[in-house]
């Protein structure tokens, strides 16, 4: 099994980066692993921590319509270059946390995705250089208020609600280009299923392209797009995104009360 890098919190509120062992003990690091964090003598027992999203990025850069079949199901052409948008860091939650269905929306969708974690400052890098800037890989769910996306004609509100970026549960250093991404809602039949090599623009190209626009910093996250099969979530649903070689990201949906 690949090494799994986690970010956890103890009951006193202290947050640690660490290496998850097969026993589910956590070998604590003295810094985030992409900042050359080294192992310490501190070991956290399985019952002594709560798992968080595996990083705390300065920004989340997401890519729209990066699978041809998904672009078709949205009734649009495949973009000729990556279609970029932001999700705020406040939208991040970890595996096991609740997605809050906002009262402003009547249609909230799941979008299972592969997420890249940047390990080194990247600005105007080539695709070849970009590959060295990707420190690892995790799983994301780009939760979207679809009705608001259509109403607003831009995506900030629809993509930006708190809890709309489940991320995790951990980071691995490598993933096979042929790894399969699957999303499940309440049952064992996938509602999304695609190999990540079906992306229109692959990870190294995306990092290079984004770096021509903005500086990517260590710990930043890039969401690489969702495949065919997006659909609605409802309060009470359990949604699970799996990627071979990484693991599974699981969340439940609850209704957020109107103010």
PDB file of C-alpha atoms in Angstrom:
ATOM      1  CA  UNK A   1       0.000   0.000   0.000  1.00  0.00           C
ATOM      2  CA  UNK A   2       1.224   3.498  -0.844  1.00  0.00           C
ATOM      3  CA  UNK A   3       2.214   5.771   2.012  1.00  0.00           C
ATOM      4  CA  UNK A   4      -0.732   7.882   3.145  1.00  0.00           C
ATOM      5  CA  UNK A   5      -0.081  11.406   4.396  1.00  0.00           C
ATOM      6  CA  UNK A   6      -2.744  12.854   6.669  1.00  0.00           C
ATOM      7  CA  UNK A   7      -3.636  16.007   8.550  1.00  0.00           C
ATOM      8  CA  UNK A   8      -5.289  15.380  11.906  1.00  0.00           C
ATOM      9  CA  UNK A   9      -6.478  17.198  15.005  1.00  0.00           C
ATOM     10  CA  UNK A  10      -6.341  16.015  18.608  1.00  0.00           C
ATOM     11  CA  UNK A  11      -9.032  16.718  21.250  1.00  0.00           C
ATOM     12  CA  UNK A  12      -7.071  19.775  22.456  1.00  0.00           C
ATOM     13  CA  UNK A  13      -7.334  21.320  19.003  1.00  0.00           C
ATOM     14  CA  UNK A  14      -3.711  20.835  17.946  1.00  0.00           C
ATOM     15  CA  UNK A  15      -3.270  20.058  14.255  1.00  0.00           C
ATOM     16  CA  UNK A  16      -0.565  17.747  12.960  1.00  0.00           C
ATOM     17  CA  UNK A  17       0.637  16.423   9.641  1.00  0.00           C
ATOM     18  CA  UNK A  18       1.645  12.818   9.725  1.00  0.00           C
ATOM     19  CA  UNK A  19       2.067   9.449   8.079  1.00  0.00           C
ATOM     20  CA  UNK A  20      -0.824   7.040   8.564  1.00  0.00           C
ATOM     21  CA  UNK A  21       0.324   3.556   9.510  1.00  0.00           C
ATOM     22  CA  UNK A  22      -1.498   0.307   8.741  1.00  0.00           C
ATOM     23  CA  UNK A  23      -2.539   0.176  12.397  1.00  0.00           C
ATOM     24  CA  UNK A  24      -4.141   3.640  11.930  1.00  0.00           C
ATOM     25  CA  UNK A  25      -1.599   5.123  14.298  1.00  0.00           C
ATOM     26  CA  UNK A  26      -0.185   8.421  12.981  1.00  0.00           C
ATOM     27  CA  UNK A  27       3.560   9.089  12.887  1.00  0.00           C
ATOM     28  CA  UNK A  28       3.626  12.861  13.405  1.00  0.00           C
ATOM     29  CA  UNK A  29       5.798  15.061  11.162  1.00  0.00           C
ATOM     30  CA  UNK A  30       7.364  18.352  12.240  1.00  0.00           C
ATOM     31  CA  UNK A  31       6.069  20.194   9.147  1.00  0.00           C
ATOM     32  CA  UNK A  32       3.871  19.508   6.115  1.00  0.00           C
ATOM     33  CA  UNK A  33       5.527  16.754   4.090  1.00  0.00           C
ATOM     34  CA  UNK A  34       5.865  18.939   0.975  1.00  0.00           C
ATOM     35  CA  UNK A  35       7.911  21.331   3.145  1.00  0.00           C
ATOM     36  CA  UNK A  36      10.335  18.540   4.026  1.00  0.00           C
ATOM     37  CA  UNK A  37       8.538  17.588   7.227  1.00  0.00           C
ATOM     38  CA  UNK A  38      10.473  14.939   9.165  1.00  0.00           C
ATOM     39  CA  UNK A  39       9.215  12.218  11.481  1.00  0.00           C
ATOM     40  CA  UNK A  40       9.115  13.024  15.183  1.00  0.00           C
ATOM     41  CA  UNK A  41       8.880  10.745  18.207  1.00  0.00           C
ATOM     42  CA  UNK A  42       5.189  11.552  18.621  1.00  0.00           C
ATOM     43  CA  UNK A  43       2.778   8.759  17.716  1.00  0.00           C
ATOM     44  CA  UNK A  44      -0.977   9.365  17.815  1.00  0.00           C
ATOM     45  CA  UNK A  45      -3.168   6.408  18.713  1.00  0.00           C
ATOM     46  CA  UNK A  46      -6.209   5.761  16.477  1.00  0.00           C
ATOM     47  CA  UNK A  47      -8.694   6.995  19.081  1.00  0.00           C
ATOM     48  CA  UNK A  48      -6.723  10.166  19.860  1.00  0.00           C
ATOM     49  CA  UNK A  49      -7.225  12.172  16.677  1.00  0.00           C
ATOM     50  CA  UNK A  50      -9.827  13.326  14.173  1.00  0.00           C
ATOM     51  CA  UNK A  51      -8.901  13.261  10.494  1.00  0.00           C
ATOM     52  CA  UNK A  52      -9.107  16.574   8.615  1.00  0.00           C
ATOM     53  CA  UNK A  53      -8.757  17.494   4.972  1.00  0.00           C
ATOM     54  CA  UNK A  54      -5.136  16.573   4.167  1.00  0.00           C
ATOM     55  CA  UNK A  55      -3.936  20.115   3.432  1.00  0.00           C
ATOM     56  CA  UNK A  56      -4.893  23.754   4.017  1.00  0.00           C
ATOM     57  CA  UNK A  57      -4.302  25.470   0.658  1.00  0.00           C
ATOM     58  CA  UNK A  58      -4.012  29.181  -0.006  1.00  0.00           C
ATOM     59  CA  UNK A  59      -6.281  28.558  -3.007  1.00  0.00           C
ATOM     60  CA  UNK A  60      -8.202  25.848  -4.817  1.00  0.00           C
ATOM     61  CA  UNK A  61      -8.019  26.155  -8.595  1.00  0.00           C
ATOM     62  CA  UNK A  62     -10.608  23.993 -10.331  1.00  0.00           C
ATOM     63  CA  UNK A  63     -10.990  22.961 -13.961  1.00  0.00           C
ATOM     64  CA  UNK A  64     -14.366  22.742 -15.664  1.00  0.00           C
ATOM     65  CA  UNK A  65     -15.459  20.339 -18.411  1.00  0.00           C
ATOM     66  CA  UNK A  66     -12.179  18.418 -18.512  1.00  0.00           C
ATOM     67  CA  UNK A  67     -13.831  15.157 -19.597  1.00  0.00           C
ATOM     68  CA  UNK A  68     -15.427  15.151 -23.048  1.00  0.00           C
ATOM     69  CA  UNK A  69     -18.454  13.102 -21.946  1.00  0.00           C
ATOM     70  CA  UNK A  70     -19.158  15.485 -19.078  1.00  0.00           C
ATOM     71  CA  UNK A  71     -18.955  18.504 -21.385  1.00  0.00           C
ATOM     72  CA  UNK A  72     -21.478  16.752 -23.645  1.00  0.00           C
ATOM     73  CA  UNK A  73     -23.874  16.016 -20.776  1.00  0.00           C
ATOM     74  CA  UNK A  74     -23.727  19.715 -19.858  1.00  0.00           C
ATOM     75  CA  UNK A  75     -24.688  20.549 -23.442  1.00  0.00           C
ATOM     76  CA  UNK A  76     -21.423  22.276 -24.316  1.00  0.00           C
ATOM     77  CA  UNK A  77     -18.340  21.720 -26.431  1.00  0.00           C
ATOM     78  CA  UNK A  78     -15.033  20.636 -24.949  1.00  0.00           C
ATOM     79  CA  UNK A  79     -13.071  23.811 -24.130  1.00  0.00           C
ATOM     80  CA  UNK A  80     -10.126  24.541 -26.394  1.00  0.00           C
ATOM     81  CA  UNK A  81      -8.073  25.416 -23.303  1.00  0.00           C
ATOM     82  CA  UNK A  82      -8.623  24.698 -19.611  1.00  0.00           C
ATOM     83  CA  UNK A  83     -11.656  26.421 -18.109  1.00  0.00           C
ATOM     84  CA  UNK A  84     -10.571  27.678 -14.687  1.00  0.00           C
ATOM     85  CA  UNK A  85     -12.489  28.769 -11.612  1.00  0.00           C
ATOM     86  CA  UNK A  86     -11.848  29.082  -7.878  1.00  0.00           C
ATOM     87  CA  UNK A  87     -13.321  27.450  -4.846  1.00  0.00           C
ATOM     88  CA  UNK A  88     -12.576  29.255  -1.556  1.00  0.00           C
ATOM     89  CA  UNK A  89     -10.501  27.482   1.113  1.00  0.00           C
ATOM     90  CA  UNK A  90     -13.483  27.869   3.455  1.00  0.00           C
ATOM     91  CA  UNK A  91     -15.362  25.351   1.286  1.00  0.00           C
ATOM     92  CA  UNK A  92     -13.026  22.533   2.375  1.00  0.00           C
ATOM     93  CA  UNK A  93     -14.143  19.747   4.689  1.00  0.00           C
ATOM     94  CA  UNK A  94     -12.579  16.384   5.418  1.00  0.00           C
ATOM     95  CA  UNK A  95     -13.838  12.875   4.852  1.00  0.00           C
ATOM     96  CA  UNK A  96     -16.628  12.079   7.274  1.00  0.00           C
ATOM     97  CA  UNK A  97     -17.758  15.686   7.621  1.00  0.00           C
ATOM     98  CA  UNK A  98     -21.189  16.881   6.535  1.00  0.00           C
ATOM     99  CA  UNK A  99     -21.987  18.625   3.265  1.00  0.00           C
ATOM    100  CA  UNK A 100     -24.508  21.327   4.148  1.00  0.00           C
ATOM    101  CA  UNK A 101     -27.267  21.782   1.582  1.00  0.00           C
ATOM    102  CA  UNK A 102     -27.854  25.561   1.427  1.00  0.00           C
ATOM    103  CA  UNK A 103     -31.379  26.984   1.538  1.00  0.00           C
ATOM    104  CA  UNK A 104     -30.592  29.193  -1.494  1.00  0.00           C
ATOM    105  CA  UNK A 105     -30.493  26.160  -3.802  1.00  0.00           C
ATOM    106  CA  UNK A 106     -32.968  23.524  -4.962  1.00  0.00           C
ATOM    107  CA  UNK A 107     -30.406  21.497  -6.952  1.00  0.00           C
ATOM    108  CA  UNK A 108     -27.044  20.537  -5.440  1.00  0.00           C
ATOM    109  CA  UNK A 109     -24.873  18.092  -7.411  1.00  0.00           C
ATOM    110  CA  UNK A 110     -21.900  15.847  -6.616  1.00  0.00           C
ATOM    111  CA  UNK A 111     -18.803  15.935  -8.852  1.00  0.00           C
ATOM    112  CA  UNK A 112     -16.138  13.354  -8.015  1.00  0.00           C
ATOM    113  CA  UNK A 113     -12.619  14.442  -9.005  1.00  0.00           C
ATOM    114  CA  UNK A 114      -8.916  13.746  -8.754  1.00  0.00           C
ATOM    115  CA  UNK A 115      -7.142  16.533  -6.843  1.00  0.00           C
ATOM    116  CA  UNK A 116      -3.491  17.530  -7.189  1.00  0.00           C
ATOM    117  CA  UNK A 117      -1.482  18.889  -4.272  1.00  0.00           C
ATOM    118  CA  UNK A 118       1.312  21.297  -5.193  1.00  0.00           C
ATOM    119  CA  UNK A 119       4.626  20.741  -3.442  1.00  0.00           C
ATOM    120  CA  UNK A 120       6.814  23.561  -4.750  1.00  0.00           C
ATOM    121  CA  UNK A 121       6.312  27.132  -5.914  1.00  0.00           C
ATOM    122  CA  UNK A 122       5.272  27.074  -9.562  1.00  0.00           C
ATOM    123  CA  UNK A 123       5.264  30.051 -11.905  1.00  0.00           C
ATOM    124  CA  UNK A 124       5.504  29.929 -15.709  1.00  0.00           C
ATOM    125  CA  UNK A 125       6.681  26.337 -15.687  1.00  0.00           C
ATOM    126  CA  UNK A 126       6.668  23.971 -18.647  1.00  0.00           C
ATOM    127  CA  UNK A 127       4.635  20.749 -18.558  1.00  0.00           C
ATOM    128  CA  UNK A 128       7.869  18.863 -17.904  1.00  0.00           C
ATOM    129  CA  UNK A 129       8.701  21.136 -14.963  1.00  0.00           C
ATOM    130  CA  UNK A 130       5.092  21.019 -13.802  1.00  0.00           C
ATOM    131  CA  UNK A 131       5.283  17.287 -13.149  1.00  0.00           C
ATOM    132  CA  UNK A 132       7.943  17.965 -10.504  1.00  0.00           C
ATOM    133  CA  UNK A 133       5.655  20.541  -8.856  1.00  0.00           C
ATOM    134  CA  UNK A 134       2.933  17.975  -8.145  1.00  0.00           C
ATOM    135  CA  UNK A 135       3.698  16.585  -4.702  1.00  0.00           C
ATOM    136  CA  UNK A 136       0.798  14.184  -4.457  1.00  0.00           C
ATOM    137  CA  UNK A 137      -2.795  13.248  -5.163  1.00  0.00           C
ATOM    138  CA  UNK A 138      -6.024  13.086  -3.208  1.00  0.00           C
ATOM    139  CA  UNK A 139      -9.779  12.901  -3.852  1.00  0.00           C
ATOM    140  CA  UNK A 140     -12.243  15.788  -4.096  1.00  0.00           C
ATOM    141  CA  UNK A 141     -15.954  16.323  -4.506  1.00  0.00           C
ATOM    142  CA  UNK A 142     -16.634  19.587  -6.341  1.00  0.00           C
ATOM    143  CA  UNK A 143     -20.109  20.066  -4.872  1.00  0.00           C
ATOM    144  CA  UNK A 144     -22.106  22.502  -7.007  1.00  0.00           C
ATOM    145  CA  UNK A 145     -25.422  24.343  -6.658  1.00  0.00           C
ATOM    146  CA  UNK A 146     -26.398  23.644 -10.261  1.00  0.00           C
ATOM    147  CA  UNK A 147     -29.438  25.906 -10.350  1.00  0.00           C
ATOM    148  CA  UNK A 148     -27.406  28.854  -9.060  1.00  0.00           C
ATOM    149  CA  UNK A 149     -24.641  28.113 -11.559  1.00  0.00           C
ATOM    150  CA  UNK A 150     -27.159  28.414 -14.392  1.00  0.00           C
ATOM    151  CA  UNK A 151     -28.872  31.449 -12.881  1.00  0.00           C
ATOM    152  CA  UNK A 152     -25.705  33.446 -12.175  1.00  0.00           C
ATOM    153  CA  UNK A 153     -23.944  32.694 -15.504  1.00  0.00           C
ATOM    154  CA  UNK A 154     -20.711  32.406 -13.519  1.00  0.00           C
ATOM    155  CA  UNK A 155     -19.689  29.947 -10.888  1.00  0.00           C
ATOM    156  CA  UNK A 156     -18.508  31.699  -7.717  1.00  0.00           C
ATOM    157  CA  UNK A 157     -21.666  31.339  -5.670  1.00  0.00           C
ATOM    158  CA  UNK A 158     -22.589  27.900  -6.995  1.00  0.00           C
ATOM    159  CA  UNK A 159     -19.169  26.435  -6.199  1.00  0.00           C
ATOM    160  CA  UNK A 160     -18.258  28.465  -3.138  1.00  0.00           C
ATOM    161  CA  UNK A 161     -20.572  27.519  -0.287  1.00  0.00           C
ATOM    162  CA  UNK A 162     -18.982  26.333   2.945  1.00  0.00           C
ATOM    163  CA  UNK A 163     -18.608  22.499   2.893  1.00  0.00           C
ATOM    164  CA  UNK A 164     -18.703  22.383  -0.943  1.00  0.00           C
ATOM    165  CA  UNK A 165     -15.165  20.978  -1.279  1.00  0.00           C
ATOM    166  CA  UNK A 166     -14.821  17.651   0.533  1.00  0.00           C
ATOM    167  CA  UNK A 167     -11.151  16.668   0.250  1.00  0.00           C
ATOM    168  CA  UNK A 168      -9.188  13.638   1.372  1.00  0.00           C
ATOM    169  CA  UNK A 169      -8.965  11.423   3.188  1.00  0.00           C
ATOM    170  CA  UNK A 170      -5.199  11.488   2.653  1.00  0.00           C
ATOM    171  CA  UNK A 171      -2.530  12.216   0.056  1.00  0.00           C
ATOM    172  CA  UNK A 172      -0.491   9.639  -1.854  1.00  0.00           C
ATOM    173  CA  UNK A 173       2.627  10.451  -3.839  1.00  0.00           C
ATOM    174  CA  UNK A 174       1.701   8.626  -7.045  1.00  0.00           C
ATOM    175  CA  UNK A 175      -1.400   7.462  -8.884  1.00  0.00           C
ATOM    176  CA  UNK A 176      -1.689   5.357 -12.018  1.00  0.00           C
ATOM    177  CA  UNK A 177      -2.877   7.249 -15.126  1.00  0.00           C
ATOM    178  CA  UNK A 178      -5.272   4.343 -15.657  1.00  0.00           C
ATOM    179  CA  UNK A 179      -6.754   4.575 -12.150  1.00  0.00           C
ATOM    180  CA  UNK A 180     -10.545   4.487 -12.096  1.00  0.00           C
ATOM    181  CA  UNK A 181     -12.608   7.202 -10.439  1.00  0.00           C
ATOM    182  CA  UNK A 182     -16.050   6.197  -9.199  1.00  0.00           C
ATOM    183  CA  UNK A 183     -18.785   8.041  -7.320  1.00  0.00           C
ATOM    184  CA  UNK A 184     -21.554   6.364  -5.344  1.00  0.00           C
ATOM    185  CA  UNK A 185     -24.694   7.846  -3.775  1.00  0.00           C
ATOM    186  CA  UNK A 186     -26.395   5.669  -1.130  1.00  0.00           C
ATOM    187  CA  UNK A 187     -25.674   2.382  -2.871  1.00  0.00           C
ATOM    188  CA  UNK A 188     -23.030   0.179  -4.460  1.00  0.00           C
ATOM    189  CA  UNK A 189     -23.794   0.999  -8.106  1.00  0.00           C
ATOM    190  CA  UNK A 190     -21.530   3.827  -9.297  1.00  0.00           C
ATOM    191  CA  UNK A 191     -23.165   6.951 -10.684  1.00  0.00           C
ATOM    192  CA  UNK A 192     -19.812   8.043 -12.132  1.00  0.00           C
ATOM    193  CA  UNK A 193     -17.076   5.746 -13.439  1.00  0.00           C
ATOM    194  CA  UNK A 194     -14.132   6.756 -15.617  1.00  0.00           C
ATOM    195  CA  UNK A 195     -10.386   6.331 -15.851  1.00  0.00           C
ATOM    196  CA  UNK A 196      -8.500   9.516 -15.041  1.00  0.00           C
ATOM    197  CA  UNK A 197      -6.495   9.240 -18.272  1.00  0.00           C
ATOM    198  CA  UNK A 198      -9.709  10.264 -20.075  1.00  0.00           C
ATOM    199  CA  UNK A 199      -9.076  13.874 -19.049  1.00  0.00           C
ATOM    200  CA  UNK A 200      -8.895  16.308 -21.958  1.00  0.00           C
ATOM    201  CA  UNK A 201      -5.989  18.158 -20.305  1.00  0.00           C
ATOM    202  CA  UNK A 202      -3.710  15.965 -18.131  1.00  0.00           C
ATOM    203  CA  UNK A 203      -2.317  17.040 -14.743  1.00  0.00           C
ATOM    204  CA  UNK A 204       1.092  18.263 -15.924  1.00  0.00           C
ATOM    205  CA  UNK A 205      -0.512  20.414 -18.625  1.00  0.00           C
ATOM    206  CA  UNK A 206      -2.986  21.858 -16.122  1.00  0.00           C
ATOM    207  CA  UNK A 207      -0.268  22.840 -13.648  1.00  0.00           C
ATOM    208  CA  UNK A 208       1.786  24.428 -16.415  1.00  0.00           C
ATOM    209  CA  UNK A 209      -1.230  26.286 -17.820  1.00  0.00           C
ATOM    210  CA  UNK A 210      -2.342  27.609 -14.429  1.00  0.00           C
ATOM    211  CA  UNK A 211       1.224  28.657 -13.594  1.00  0.00           C
ATOM    212  CA  UNK A 212       1.200  30.961 -16.624  1.00  0.00           C
ATOM    213  CA  UNK A 213      -1.624  32.858 -14.887  1.00  0.00           C
ATOM    214  CA  UNK A 214      -0.811  32.742 -11.176  1.00  0.00           C
ATOM    215  CA  UNK A 215       1.845  31.499  -8.806  1.00  0.00           C
ATOM    216  CA  UNK A 216       0.984  28.162  -7.261  1.00  0.00           C
ATOM    217  CA  UNK A 217       2.238  27.743  -3.697  1.00  0.00           C
ATOM    218  CA  UNK A 218       3.109  24.617  -1.710  1.00  0.00           C
ATOM    219  CA  UNK A 219      -0.071  23.037  -0.405  1.00  0.00           C
ATOM    220  CA  UNK A 220      -2.310  24.554  -3.071  1.00  0.00           C
ATOM    221  CA  UNK A 221      -4.911  22.251  -4.607  1.00  0.00           C
ATOM    222  CA  UNK A 222      -5.994  21.778  -8.215  1.00  0.00           C
ATOM    223  CA  UNK A 223      -9.258  19.988  -8.998  1.00  0.00           C
ATOM    224  CA  UNK A 224      -8.897  18.302 -12.367  1.00  0.00           C
ATOM    225  CA  UNK A 225     -12.522  18.022 -13.463  1.00  0.00           C
ATOM    226  CA  UNK A 226     -15.329  15.500 -13.173  1.00  0.00           C
ATOM    227  CA  UNK A 227     -16.408  12.775 -15.598  1.00  0.00           C
ATOM    228  CA  UNK A 228     -19.826  11.917 -17.008  1.00  0.00           C
ATOM    229  CA  UNK A 229     -22.621  11.192 -14.563  1.00  0.00           C
ATOM    230  CA  UNK A 230     -23.091  14.213 -12.308  1.00  0.00           C
ATOM    231  CA  UNK A 231     -26.384  14.267 -10.487  1.00  0.00           C
ATOM    232  CA  UNK A 232     -28.314  15.600  -7.519  1.00  0.00           C
ATOM    233  CA  UNK A 233     -27.762  15.189  -3.805  1.00  0.00           C
ATOM    234  CA  UNK A 234     -30.433  15.466  -1.122  1.00  0.00           C
ATOM    235  CA  UNK A 235     -30.319  15.855   2.646  1.00  0.00           C
ATOM    236  CA  UNK A 236     -29.761  12.436   4.173  1.00  0.00           C
ATOM    237  CA  UNK A 237     -27.678  11.149   1.237  1.00  0.00           C
ATOM    238  CA  UNK A 238     -24.323   9.469   1.689  1.00  0.00           C
ATOM    239  CA  UNK A 239     -21.875  10.210  -1.126  1.00  0.00           C
ATOM    240  CA  UNK A 240     -18.621   8.350  -1.680  1.00  0.00           C
ATOM    241  CA  UNK A 241     -15.880   9.087  -4.223  1.00  0.00           C
ATOM    242  CA  UNK A 242     -13.255   6.396  -4.803  1.00  0.00           C
ATOM    243  CA  UNK A 243     -10.040   6.489  -6.834  1.00  0.00           C
ATOM    244  CA  UNK A 244      -7.950   3.365  -7.258  1.00  0.00           C
ATOM    245  CA  UNK A 245      -4.649   3.653  -5.448  1.00  0.00           C
ATOM    246  CA  UNK A 246      -5.840   6.490  -3.204  1.00  0.00           C
ATOM    247  CA  UNK A 247      -8.895   5.421  -1.243  1.00  0.00           C
ATOM    248  CA  UNK A 248     -12.394   6.726  -0.599  1.00  0.00           C
ATOM    249  CA  UNK A 249     -13.806  10.112   0.364  1.00  0.00           C
ATOM    250  CA  UNK A 250     -17.123   9.800   2.196  1.00  0.00           C
ATOM    251  CA  UNK A 251     -19.585  12.471   3.321  1.00  0.00           C
ATOM    252  CA  UNK A 252     -23.213  12.774   4.310  1.00  0.00           C
ATOM    253  CA  UNK A 253     -25.553  15.587   3.286  1.00  0.00           C
ATOM    254  CA  UNK A 254     -27.529  17.642   5.782  1.00  0.00           C
ATOM    255  CA  UNK A 255     -29.835  20.629   5.320  1.00  0.00           C
ATOM    256  CA  UNK A 256     -28.395  23.969   6.370  1.00  0.00           C
ATOM    257  CA  UNK A 257     -30.952  26.038   8.176  1.00  0.00           C
ATOM    258  CA  UNK A 258     -31.923  29.402   6.709  1.00  0.00           C
ATOM    259  CA  UNK A 259     -30.870  32.420   8.786  1.00  0.00           C
TER     260      UNK A 259
END
